CSV table of C-alpha atoms in Angstrom, one decimal:
chain,number,residue,atom,x,y,z
A,57,MET,CA,-0.1,0.1,-0.1
A,58,ARG,CA,1.1,3.6,-0.8
A,59,THR,CA,-0.2,6.9,0.6
A,60,LEU,CA,-0.9,9.9,-1.7
A,61,LYS,CA,-1.5,13.4,-0.6
A,62,LEU,CA,-4.1,15.2,-2.6
A,63,THR,CA,-4.4,19.0,-2.8
A,64,LEU,CA,-8.0,20.1,-3.8
A,65,GLU,CA,-9.6,23.2,-5.0
A,66,TYR,CA,-13.5,23.5,-5.1
A,67,ASN,CA,-16.3,25.9,-5.3
A,68,GLY,CA,-18.3,25.3,-2.2
A,69,ALA,CA,-21.6,26.5,-3.7
A,70,GLY,CA,-22.6,23.2,-5.1
A,71,PHE,CA,-21.5,21.0,-2.1
A,72,SER,CA,-23.1,20.0,1.2
A,73,GLY,CA,-19.6,20.2,2.5
A,74,PHE,CA,-16.5,18.0,2.3
A,75,GLN,CA,-17.6,15.0,4.3
A,76,ARG,CA,-19.7,12.2,2.9
A,77,GLN,CA,-23.2,12.2,4.3
A,78,LYS,CA,-26.5,10.3,3.7
A,79,ASN,CA,-28.1,13.2,1.7
A,80,GLY,CA,-26.4,15.9,-0.3
A,81,ARG,CA,-23.5,16.0,-2.8
A,82,THR,CA,-20.1,16.1,-1.0
A,83,VAL,CA,-16.5,16.6,-2.1
A,84,GLN,CA,-15.4,13.3,-0.5
A,85,GLU,CA,-18.1,11.3,-2.3
A,86,GLU,CA,-17.2,12.9,-5.8
A,87,LEU,CA,-13.6,12.1,-5.2
A,88,GLU,CA,-14.1,8.5,-4.0
A,89,ARG,CA,-16.4,7.8,-7.0
A,90,ALA,CA,-13.9,9.2,-9.5
A,91,LEU,CA,-11.0,7.3,-7.9
A,92,HIS,CA,-13.0,4.0,-8.1
A,93,GLN,CA,-13.8,4.6,-11.7
A,94,PHE,CA,-10.2,4.2,-12.9
A,95,LEU,CA,-8.4,2.6,-9.9
A,96,HIS,CA,-11.1,-0.1,-9.6
A,97,GLU,CA,-10.5,-0.3,-5.9
A,98,GLN,CA,-12.6,1.1,-3.1
A,99,VAL,CA,-10.7,4.2,-1.9
A,100,ALA,CA,-11.4,6.3,1.3
A,101,VAL,CA,-10.5,9.9,1.0
A,102,ILE,CA,-9.5,11.4,4.4
A,103,GLY,CA,-9.6,15.1,4.4
A,104,ALA,CA,-7.6,17.5,6.5
A,105,GLY,CA,-10.8,18.7,8.1
A,106,ARG,CA,-14.4,19.1,7.1
A,107,THR,CA,-15.5,22.2,5.3
A,108,ASP,CA,-19.1,23.0,5.8
A,109,ALA,CA,-21.8,23.3,3.2
A,110,GLY,CA,-21.0,26.3,0.9
A,111,VAL,CA,-17.4,26.9,2.2
A,112,HIS,CA,-14.9,27.0,-0.7
A,113,ALA,CA,-11.3,25.7,-0.7
A,114,VAL,CA,-8.3,27.1,-2.5
A,115,ARG,CA,-6.1,24.3,-1.4
A,116,GLN,CA,-7.7,21.7,0.8
A,117,ALA,CA,-5.6,18.6,1.7
A,118,ALA,CA,-6.5,15.0,1.8
A,119,HIS,CA,-4.9,11.6,1.7
A,120,ILE,CA,-5.6,8.2,0.2
A,121,ARG,CA,-4.1,4.7,0.6
A,122,ILE,CA,-4.1,2.6,-2.5
A,123,ALA,CA,-2.5,-0.5,-3.9
A,124,ASN,CA,-2.4,0.7,-7.5
A,125,PRO,CA,1.1,1.5,-8.7
A,126,MET,CA,-0.2,4.2,-11.2
A,127,ALA,CA,2.1,7.3,-11.2
A,128,ALA,CA,0.9,10.1,-8.9
A,129,GLU,CA,0.8,12.6,-11.7
A,130,ALA,CA,-1.2,10.3,-13.9
A,131,ILE,CA,-3.7,9.9,-11.0
A,132,GLY,CA,-4.1,13.7,-10.9
A,133,LYS,CA,-4.7,13.9,-14.7
A,134,ALA,CA,-7.2,11.1,-14.6
A,135,LEU,CA,-9.0,12.6,-11.6
A,136,ASN,CA,-9.3,16.0,-13.3
A,137,GLY,CA,-10.7,14.3,-16.5
A,138,ILE,CA,-13.6,12.8,-14.5
A,139,LEU,CA,-14.3,15.3,-11.7
A,140,PRO,CA,-17.2,17.7,-12.2
A,141,ARG,CA,-16.1,21.4,-13.1
A,142,ASP,CA,-16.6,22.7,-9.7
A,143,MET,CA,-13.7,20.8,-8.1
A,144,ALA,CA,-10.2,19.9,-9.3
A,145,VAL,CA,-7.1,18.2,-7.9
A,146,LYS,CA,-4.2,20.6,-8.0
A,147,LYS,CA,-1.6,18.2,-6.9
A,148,VAL,CA,-1.1,14.5,-6.2
A,149,GLU,CA,2.1,13.7,-4.2
A,150,GLU,CA,3.8,10.4,-3.0
A,151,VAL,CA,4.0,10.8,0.8
A,152,SER,CA,5.4,8.6,3.6
A,153,PRO,CA,3.0,5.6,4.1
A,154,ASP,CA,2.0,6.8,7.5
A,155,PHE,CA,1.1,10.4,6.5
A,156,HIS,CA,-2.3,11.4,7.7
A,157,ALA,CA,-4.1,14.5,6.3
A,158,ARG,CA,-5.8,15.3,9.6
A,159,TYR,CA,-3.5,14.2,12.3
A,160,ASN,CA,-0.3,15.5,10.6
A,161,ALA,CA,-1.9,19.0,9.9
A,162,ARG,CA,0.1,21.6,11.9
A,163,GLY,CA,-2.2,24.6,11.0
A,164,LYS,CA,-4.6,26.1,8.6
A,165,ILE,CA,-5.1,29.4,6.8
A,166,TYR,CA,-8.5,30.7,6.1
A,167,GLN,CA,-9.8,33.8,4.3
A,168,TYR,CA,-13.1,35.4,4.6
A,169,TYR,CA,-14.6,38.2,2.4
A,170,VAL,CA,-17.1,40.9,3.5
A,171,TRP,CA,-18.7,43.2,0.8
A,172,ASN,CA,-19.3,46.2,3.0
A,173,SER,CA,-21.8,48.3,1.0
A,174,ARG,CA,-25.5,49.1,0.9
A,175,VAL,CA,-25.4,48.1,-2.7
A,176,ARG,CA,-25.0,44.4,-3.4
A,177,SER,CA,-22.2,43.3,-5.7
A,178,PRO,CA,-23.3,40.7,-8.4
A,179,LEU,CA,-19.7,39.9,-9.1
A,180,ASN,CA,-18.8,39.2,-5.4
A,181,GLU,CA,-22.1,37.9,-4.4
A,182,ALA,CA,-21.2,34.3,-4.5
A,183,VAL,CA,-18.0,34.7,-2.6
A,184,SER,CA,-18.7,37.2,0.1
A,185,TRP,CA,-21.1,38.4,2.8
A,186,GLN,CA,-22.8,41.5,2.0
A,187,TYR,CA,-23.0,43.8,5.1
A,188,PRO,CA,-24.8,47.0,4.3
A,189,VAL,CA,-23.9,49.0,7.5
A,190,LYS,CA,-20.8,51.2,7.6
A,191,LEU,CA,-18.0,49.4,9.7
A,192,ASP,CA,-15.3,51.0,11.8
A,193,ILE,CA,-12.2,49.2,10.6
A,194,THR,CA,-9.9,50.6,13.2
A,195,ARG,CA,-12.0,49.4,15.9
A,196,MET,CA,-12.3,45.9,14.2
A,197,LYS,CA,-8.6,45.7,13.8
A,198,ARG,CA,-8.0,46.6,17.4
A,199,ALA,CA,-10.4,43.7,18.4
A,200,ALA,CA,-8.6,41.4,15.9
A,201,LYS,CA,-5.3,42.1,17.6
A,202,MET,CA,-6.8,40.9,21.0
A,203,LEU,CA,-8.1,37.9,19.5
A,204,THR,CA,-4.6,36.7,18.3
A,205,GLY,CA,-2.6,34.4,20.6
A,206,ARG,CA,-3.4,31.5,22.7
A,207,HIS,CA,-7.0,31.8,24.1
A,208,ASP,CA,-10.0,29.9,25.2
A,209,PHE,CA,-12.2,30.3,22.2
A,210,LYS,CA,-15.3,28.7,23.7
A,211,SER,CA,-17.4,31.7,23.0
A,212,PHE,CA,-16.7,31.4,19.3
A,213,GLN,CA,-17.5,27.7,19.0
A,214,SER,CA,-20.9,26.8,17.5
A,215,SER,CA,-22.8,23.9,19.2
A,216,GLY,CA,-23.0,20.8,17.2
A,217,SER,CA,-19.7,19.2,18.1
A,218,SER,CA,-20.8,17.0,20.9
A,219,LYS,CA,-17.3,16.1,22.1
A,220,GLU,CA,-16.1,17.7,25.4
A,221,MET,CA,-12.6,18.8,24.4
A,222,SER,CA,-10.4,21.6,25.0
A,223,THR,CA,-11.5,24.9,23.5
A,224,VAL,CA,-8.1,26.5,23.8
A,225,ARG,CA,-6.5,27.4,20.4
A,226,THR,CA,-3.7,29.5,19.1
A,227,LEU,CA,-4.6,32.2,16.5
A,228,ALA,CA,-1.2,33.0,15.0
A,229,ARG,CA,-2.6,35.7,12.7
A,230,LEU,CA,-5.7,37.5,12.2
A,231,GLU,CA,-5.4,40.3,9.7
A,232,ILE,CA,-8.1,42.6,8.3
A,233,HIS,CA,-7.4,44.3,4.9
A,234,LYS,CA,-9.7,46.7,3.1
A,235,LYS,CA,-9.7,47.2,-0.6
A,236,GLY,CA,-12.5,49.5,-1.8
A,237,GLN,CA,-15.7,48.0,-0.3
A,238,LEU,CA,-14.2,44.5,0.1
A,239,LEU,CA,-12.9,43.5,3.5
A,240,SER,CA,-10.8,40.4,3.7
A,241,PHE,CA,-10.1,38.6,7.0
A,242,LEU,CA,-7.0,36.2,7.0
A,243,PHE,CA,-6.8,33.7,9.8
A,244,GLU,CA,-3.9,31.4,10.5
A,245,GLY,CA,-4.0,29.0,13.6
A,246,ASP,CA,-3.0,25.6,14.8
A,247,GLY,CA,-6.6,24.4,14.8
A,248,PHE,CA,-10.1,25.9,14.6
A,249,LEU,CA,-13.2,25.1,16.7
A,250,TYR,CA,-16.5,24.4,14.8
A,251,ASN,CA,-17.5,27.6,13.0
A,252,MET,CA,-14.9,29.5,14.8
A,253,VAL,CA,-13.8,31.5,11.7
A,254,ARG,CA,-17.3,32.4,10.8
A,255,ASN,CA,-18.2,33.3,14.4
A,256,ILE,CA,-15.2,35.6,14.8
A,257,VAL,CA,-16.1,37.3,11.6
A,258,GLY,CA,-19.7,37.9,12.7
A,259,THR,CA,-18.2,39.1,16.1
A,260,LEU,CA,-15.8,41.6,14.4
A,261,VAL,CA,-18.5,42.9,12.1
A,262,TRP,CA,-20.7,43.6,15.1
A,263,VAL,CA,-17.8,45.3,16.8
A,264,GLY,CA,-17.3,47.4,13.6
A,265,GLU,CA,-20.9,48.4,13.7
A,266,GLY,CA,-20.9,49.1,17.4
A,267,LYS,CA,-23.3,46.5,18.3
A,268,LEU,CA,-20.7,44.7,20.5
A,269,SER,CA,-18.0,46.2,22.6
A,270,GLY,CA,-14.5,45.7,21.3
A,271,ASP,CA,-13.3,44.0,24.6
A,272,MET,CA,-12.5,40.6,23.4
A,273,SER,CA,-11.1,39.5,26.9
A,274,ALA,CA,-14.6,39.6,28.2
A,275,LEU,CA,-15.7,37.3,25.5
A,276,PHE,CA,-12.9,34.9,26.4
A,277,GLN,CA,-13.9,34.9,29.9
A,278,ALA,CA,-17.6,34.4,29.3
A,279,ARG,CA,-17.1,31.1,27.5
A,280,ASP,CA,-20.6,31.6,26.1
A,281,ARG,CA,-21.4,31.5,22.5
A,282,ARG,CA,-24.4,33.8,23.0
A,283,LYS,CA,-22.2,36.7,24.1
A,284,ALA,CA,-20.4,36.8,20.7
A,285,GLY,CA,-21.6,38.0,17.2
A,286,PRO,CA,-23.6,36.1,14.6
A,287,THR,CA,-22.1,33.3,12.4
A,288,ALA,CA,-21.1,34.8,9.2
A,289,PRO,CA,-22.5,33.0,6.1
A,290,ALA,CA,-20.5,30.1,4.6
A,291,LYS,CA,-20.3,31.5,1.1
A,292,GLY,CA,-17.6,34.1,2.2
A,293,LEU,CA,-15.2,31.5,3.7
A,294,PHE,CA,-12.2,30.0,1.9
A,295,LEU,CA,-9.9,27.4,3.2
A,296,VAL,CA,-6.7,28.7,1.7
A,297,ARG,CA,-4.1,26.1,2.8
A,298,VAL,CA,-3.3,23.4,5.3
A,299,LYS,CA,0.1,23.5,6.7
A,300,TYR,CA,2.2,20.3,7.4
B,86,MET,CA,-37.1,65.9,-18.9
B,87,ARG,CA,-34.0,65.2,-16.8
B,88,THR,CA,-31.0,63.0,-17.5
B,89,LEU,CA,-29.6,60.4,-15.1
B,90,LYS,CA,-26.4,58.6,-15.3
B,91,LEU,CA,-26.4,55.0,-14.0
B,92,THR,CA,-23.3,53.0,-13.1
B,93,LEU,CA,-24.0,49.3,-13.4
B,94,GLU,CA,-22.3,46.1,-12.2
B,95,TYR,CA,-23.2,42.7,-13.6
B,96,ASN,CA,-22.2,39.2,-14.0
B,97,GLY,CA,-22.1,38.6,-17.7
B,98,ALA,CA,-22.7,34.8,-17.4
B,99,GLY,CA,-26.4,35.1,-17.5
B,100,PHE,CA,-26.7,37.8,-20.3
B,101,SER,CA,-26.7,37.7,-24.0
B,102,GLY,CA,-24.8,41.0,-23.7
B,103,PHE,CA,-25.8,44.6,-22.8
B,104,GLN,CA,-27.9,45.5,-25.8
B,105,ARG,CA,-31.5,44.6,-26.2
B,106,GLN,CA,-32.1,42.0,-28.9
B,107,LYS,CA,-34.9,39.7,-30.2
B,108,ASN,CA,-33.7,36.5,-28.5
B,109,GLY,CA,-31.8,36.3,-25.3
B,110,ARG,CA,-31.8,38.2,-21.9
B,111,THR,CA,-30.0,41.5,-21.9
B,112,VAL,CA,-28.9,44.0,-19.4
B,113,GLN,CA,-30.7,46.8,-21.2
B,114,GLU,CA,-34.0,44.9,-21.2
B,115,GLU,CA,-33.8,44.1,-17.5
B,116,LEU,CA,-33.2,47.8,-16.7
B,117,GLU,CA,-35.9,49.1,-18.9
B,118,ARG,CA,-38.4,46.6,-17.5
B,119,ALA,CA,-37.4,47.5,-13.9
B,120,LEU,CA,-37.6,51.3,-14.6
B,121,HIS,CA,-40.9,51.0,-16.2
B,122,GLN,CA,-42.2,49.0,-13.2
B,123,PHE,CA,-42.0,52.0,-10.8
B,124,LEU,CA,-41.7,55.1,-13.0
B,125,HIS,CA,-44.6,54.0,-15.1
B,126,GLU,CA,-42.9,55.6,-18.2
B,127,GLN,CA,-41.3,53.9,-21.1
B,128,VAL,CA,-37.6,54.6,-20.5
B,129,ALA,CA,-34.7,53.9,-23.0
B,130,VAL,CA,-31.5,52.9,-21.4
B,131,ILE,CA,-28.4,54.1,-23.5
B,132,GLY,CA,-25.3,52.3,-22.6
B,133,ALA,CA,-21.7,53.7,-22.9
B,134,GLY,CA,-21.2,50.7,-25.3
B,135,ARG,CA,-22.3,47.1,-25.8
B,136,THR,CA,-20.7,44.4,-23.9
B,137,ASP,CA,-20.9,41.0,-25.6
B,138,ALA,CA,-22.6,38.0,-24.3
B,139,GLY,CA,-20.7,36.7,-21.3
B,140,VAL,CA,-18.7,39.9,-20.6
B,141,HIS,CA,-18.8,41.2,-17.1
B,142,ALA,CA,-18.9,44.8,-15.9
B,143,VAL,CA,-17.6,46.2,-12.8
B,144,ARG,CA,-18.7,49.8,-13.7
B,145,GLN,CA,-20.6,50.1,-16.9
B,146,ALA,CA,-22.2,53.4,-17.6
B,147,ALA,CA,-25.5,54.3,-19.1
B,148,HIS,CA,-28.0,57.1,-19.2
B,149,ILE,CA,-31.8,57.6,-19.2
B,150,ARG,CA,-33.9,60.5,-19.9
B,151,ILE,CA,-37.0,60.7,-17.7
B,152,ALA,CA,-39.9,63.1,-16.8
B,153,ASN,CA,-40.4,61.7,-13.3
B,154,PRO,CA,-39.0,64.0,-10.5
B,155,MET,CA,-38.2,61.0,-8.1
B,156,ALA,CA,-34.8,61.6,-6.3
B,157,ALA,CA,-31.8,59.9,-8.1
B,158,GLU,CA,-30.8,57.9,-4.9
B,159,ALA,CA,-34.4,56.6,-4.5
B,160,ILE,CA,-34.4,55.4,-8.1
B,161,GLY,CA,-31.2,53.5,-7.3
B,162,LYS,CA,-32.8,51.8,-4.4
B,163,ALA,CA,-35.9,51.0,-6.2
B,164,LEU,CA,-34.0,49.5,-9.1
B,165,ASN,CA,-31.9,47.4,-6.9
B,166,GLY,CA,-34.9,46.1,-5.2
B,167,ILE,CA,-36.4,44.9,-8.5
B,168,LEU,CA,-33.5,43.9,-10.5
B,169,PRO,CA,-32.3,40.3,-10.6
B,170,ARG,CA,-29.3,39.1,-8.4
B,171,ASP,CA,-26.8,39.2,-11.2
B,172,MET,CA,-27.1,42.8,-11.8
B,173,ALA,CA,-27.0,46.0,-9.7
B,174,VAL,CA,-27.0,49.8,-10.0
B,175,LYS,CA,-24.2,51.1,-8.1
B,176,LYS,CA,-24.9,54.8,-8.5
B,177,VAL,CA,-27.6,57.0,-10.0
B,178,GLU,CA,-26.5,60.7,-10.6
B,179,GLU,CA,-28.3,63.8,-11.9
B,180,VAL,CA,-26.2,64.9,-14.9
B,181,SER,CA,-26.5,67.8,-17.4
B,182,PRO,CA,-29.6,67.1,-19.6
B,183,ASP,CA,-27.5,66.7,-22.8
B,184,PHE,CA,-25.1,64.1,-21.2
B,185,HIS,CA,-24.8,61.1,-23.5
B,186,ALA,CA,-23.2,57.9,-22.1
B,187,ARG,CA,-21.8,56.9,-25.3
B,188,TYR,CA,-20.9,60.1,-27.2
B,189,ASN,CA,-19.4,61.7,-24.0
B,190,ALA,CA,-17.3,58.7,-23.1
B,191,ARG,CA,-13.6,59.7,-23.3
B,192,GLY,CA,-12.2,56.3,-22.7
B,193,LYS,CA,-12.6,52.8,-21.2
B,194,ILE,CA,-10.6,50.5,-18.9
B,195,TYR,CA,-11.0,46.7,-19.4
B,196,GLN,CA,-9.5,43.9,-17.4
B,197,TYR,CA,-8.8,40.3,-18.7
B,198,TYR,CA,-8.0,37.3,-16.6
B,199,VAL,CA,-6.1,34.1,-17.9
B,200,TRP,CA,-5.6,31.1,-15.7
B,201,ASN,CA,-2.3,29.8,-16.8
B,202,SER,CA,-2.2,26.2,-15.6
B,203,ARG,CA,-2.7,22.8,-16.8
B,204,VAL,CA,-4.9,22.2,-14.0
B,205,ARG,CA,-8.3,24.1,-14.2
B,206,SER,CA,-9.4,26.3,-11.3
B,207,PRO,CA,-12.9,25.8,-10.2
B,208,LEU,CA,-12.8,29.1,-8.3
B,209,ASN,CA,-11.6,31.1,-11.2
B,210,GLU,CA,-13.3,29.3,-14.0
B,211,ALA,CA,-16.3,31.5,-14.4
B,212,VAL,CA,-14.2,34.7,-14.7
B,213,SER,CA,-11.0,33.6,-16.6
B,214,TRP,CA,-9.7,31.9,-19.6
B,215,GLN,CA,-7.8,28.6,-18.7
B,216,TYR,CA,-4.7,28.3,-20.8
B,217,PRO,CA,-2.7,25.1,-20.1
B,218,VAL,CA,0.5,25.9,-21.9
B,219,LYS,CA,3.3,27.6,-20.2
B,220,LEU,CA,3.7,31.3,-21.3
B,221,ASP,CA,6.8,33.4,-21.6
B,222,ILE,CA,5.6,36.5,-19.7
B,223,THR,CA,8.7,38.6,-20.6
B,224,ARG,CA,7.9,38.1,-24.2
B,225,MET,CA,4.3,39.0,-23.8
B,226,LYS,CA,5.1,42.1,-21.9
B,227,ARG,CA,7.4,43.2,-24.6
B,228,ALA,CA,4.8,42.7,-27.3
B,229,ALA,CA,2.3,44.5,-25.1
B,230,LYS,CA,4.6,47.5,-24.9
B,231,MET,CA,4.6,47.6,-28.7
B,232,LEU,CA,0.8,47.7,-28.9
B,233,THR,CA,0.5,50.7,-26.7
B,234,GLY,CA,0.1,54.1,-28.4
B,235,ARG,CA,-1.8,55.2,-31.4
B,236,HIS,CA,-2.0,52.5,-34.0
B,237,ASP,CA,-4.1,51.0,-36.7
B,238,PHE,CA,-5.7,48.1,-34.9
B,239,LYS,CA,-7.5,46.6,-38.0
B,240,SER,CA,-5.8,43.2,-37.5
B,241,PHE,CA,-7.4,43.1,-34.0
B,242,GLN,CA,-10.9,43.9,-35.1
B,243,SER,CA,-13.4,41.0,-35.5
B,244,SER,CA,-15.6,41.1,-38.5
B,245,GLY,CA,-19.3,41.7,-37.6
B,246,SER,CA,-19.1,45.5,-37.5
B,247,SER,CA,-20.4,46.3,-41.1
B,248,LYS,CA,-19.5,50.0,-40.9
B,249,GLU,CA,-16.4,51.2,-42.8
B,250,MET,CA,-14.8,53.5,-40.2
B,251,SER,CA,-11.2,54.3,-39.0
B,252,THR,CA,-9.6,51.5,-37.2
B,253,VAL,CA,-7.0,53.7,-35.6
B,254,ARG,CA,-7.2,53.8,-31.9
B,255,THR,CA,-5.0,54.9,-29.0
B,256,LEU,CA,-4.2,52.3,-26.4
B,257,ALA,CA,-2.9,54.3,-23.5
B,258,ARG,CA,-2.2,51.5,-21.2
B,259,LEU,CA,-1.6,47.7,-21.6
B,260,GLU,CA,-0.2,46.2,-18.5
B,261,ILE,CA,0.3,42.4,-17.8
B,262,HIS,CA,0.4,41.3,-14.1
B,263,LYS,CA,1.2,37.9,-12.9
B,264,LYS,CA,0.0,36.6,-9.5
B,265,GLY,CA,0.7,32.9,-9.2
B,266,GLN,CA,-1.0,31.3,-12.0
B,267,LEU,CA,-3.5,34.2,-12.7
B,268,LEU,CA,-2.6,36.6,-15.4
B,269,SER,CA,-4.4,39.9,-15.6
B,270,PHE,CA,-4.3,42.2,-18.6
B,271,LEU,CA,-5.3,45.8,-18.0
B,272,PHE,CA,-6.4,47.9,-21.1
B,273,GLU,CA,-7.1,51.6,-21.1
B,274,GLY,CA,-8.0,53.4,-24.4
B,275,ASP,CA,-10.0,56.0,-25.9
B,276,GLY,CA,-12.1,53.5,-27.8
B,277,PHE,CA,-11.9,49.8,-28.7
B,278,LEU,CA,-12.8,48.1,-31.9
B,279,TYR,CA,-15.2,45.1,-32.0
B,280,ASN,CA,-13.5,42.3,-30.0
B,281,MET,CA,-10.2,44.3,-29.8
B,282,VAL,CA,-9.4,43.5,-26.2
B,283,ARG,CA,-10.2,39.8,-26.6
B,284,ASN,CA,-8.2,39.6,-29.9
B,285,ILE,CA,-5.2,41.3,-28.3
B,286,VAL,CA,-5.3,38.9,-25.4
B,287,GLY,CA,-5.5,35.9,-27.7
B,288,THR,CA,-2.5,37.4,-29.6
B,289,LEU,CA,-0.4,38.0,-26.6
B,290,VAL,CA,-1.2,34.5,-25.4
B,291,TRP,CA,0.1,33.0,-28.7
B,292,VAL,CA,3.2,35.2,-28.5
B,293,GLY,CA,3.8,33.9,-25.0
B,294,GLU,CA,3.5,30.4,-26.2
B,295,GLY,CA,5.7,31.1,-29.2
B,296,LYS,CA,3.1,30.4,-31.7
B,297,LEU,CA,3.3,34.0,-33.0
B,298,SER,CA,6.2,36.3,-33.5
B,299,GLY,CA,6.4,39.2,-30.9
B,300,ASP,CA,6.7,41.8,-33.7
B,301,MET,CA,3.4,43.7,-33.3
B,302,SER,CA,4.5,46.2,-36.1
B,303,ALA,CA,4.1,43.5,-38.7
B,304,LEU,CA,0.5,42.9,-37.4
B,305,PHE,CA,-0.3,46.7,-37.6
B,306,GLN,CA,0.9,46.7,-41.2
B,307,ALA,CA,-0.9,43.5,-42.2
B,308,ARG,CA,-4.3,45.0,-41.4
B,309,ASP,CA,-5.5,41.4,-41.5
B,310,ARG,CA,-7.5,39.7,-38.7
B,311,ARG,CA,-6.2,36.2,-39.8
B,312,LYS,CA,-2.6,37.2,-39.0
B,313,ALA,CA,-3.4,37.8,-35.3
B,314,GLY,CA,-4.2,35.3,-32.5
B,315,PRO,CA,-7.5,33.8,-31.6
B,316,THR,CA,-10.4,35.6,-29.8
B,317,ALA,CA,-10.1,35.0,-26.1
B,318,PRO,CA,-13.3,33.9,-24.6
B,319,ALA,CA,-15.9,36.3,-23.2
B,320,LYS,CA,-16.1,35.1,-19.6
B,321,GLY,CA,-12.5,36.4,-18.8
B,322,LEU,CA,-13.4,40.0,-19.7
B,323,PHE,CA,-14.5,42.8,-17.4
B,324,LEU,CA,-15.5,46.4,-18.4
B,325,VAL,CA,-13.9,48.1,-15.3
B,326,ARG,CA,-14.8,51.7,-16.0
B,327,VAL,CA,-15.9,54.3,-18.5
B,328,LYS,CA,-14.2,57.6,-18.4
B,329,TYR,CA,-15.9,60.9,-18.9
């Protein structure tokens, strides 16, 4: 058996997320079906993490273990010939047999886009969250700075993950950039709680609007999801890279 | 009667171009229908120029002449409430009664995107031309430099415009930028012949591939469309701005 690492790009709009499920089209299912088609073996695709329904990926990572000796590059080409237009395999690499896309991941980079204008943008609509109220970017940047570092992000975790685990994470970077009416949020961290990026974006937007205080330490202490801002919609979120 | 200038954004994918026609959905038709719905008068929308089927607009310009005294800003809001999701009015301005979106235009800025990779990009697919062969950007930039200035662009004009008019235009800027696998071409000029931007992009791509010589002066002299490169697909083209 050999292990291959896959780097994937997909447009999240047409997927019920990464992970296979009973109902709804998923990235994993499309990949497994395509692999089976030319490898003629049942292949399990293990992602670096799930992305939710509607979330996009610039470079998601995954691994497969197969017996077939076909060259890695040829597998990539074969896959891209079969896969639907809204997903592609950017790279297939031979890796050490014990490589695991989830367990070996050292960190992730996400990007989130907010279209901050009263007027909707038809060209950005599918890939951003339109927020019509004027936002105080300076205030948001100040709060973002308080969020970076090692903290208990319990207030930014959506319910739905039933496991009782540590909610302490390290957010190495959280940068806000403004280009015209488009705000981008860059996140880099060692791990993210369920909906953590989208909940932080929703919180920062409320801070920018003045609906929430910019004092993030109070939110860390509260450990209460209801004290933070709303969950920003999935369509504005991109998994940019998984670090190993 | 008063004259209003409209600034429009649209995603070209769902339109058979800007200008009203017998078959196919157009930007002009959607606008005129929406205006009629709340102004209760027949309004003709005059665009700064046509965009072809599939071409996007970041800031297209148009004008209307109406009798209704409704405030410009209120017209914009009303329009955006009615218009379909793939188009929006970014601004409505009161202008001098004799303002004409086409005749008063002093120049236009276009942008074109090429995704230069063997692997298709699901996230860029709808807004770029995938070109799988490696391109020599230095060679392309050199040719682009030769294209700027005042020239007879006859070789870059697609047939289909029946009028016998001058084919001399001034291309004030033609810049090529590379960011990862995404190439962007920025055009600024006083006027563009039919398909001129897309024909120049197709030509520059062939120059970059080595299929065409980088000697643009020979193309100017030839005045023959068949000597230049192919017409790049519409979906990679954006009308960025109309200058007045």
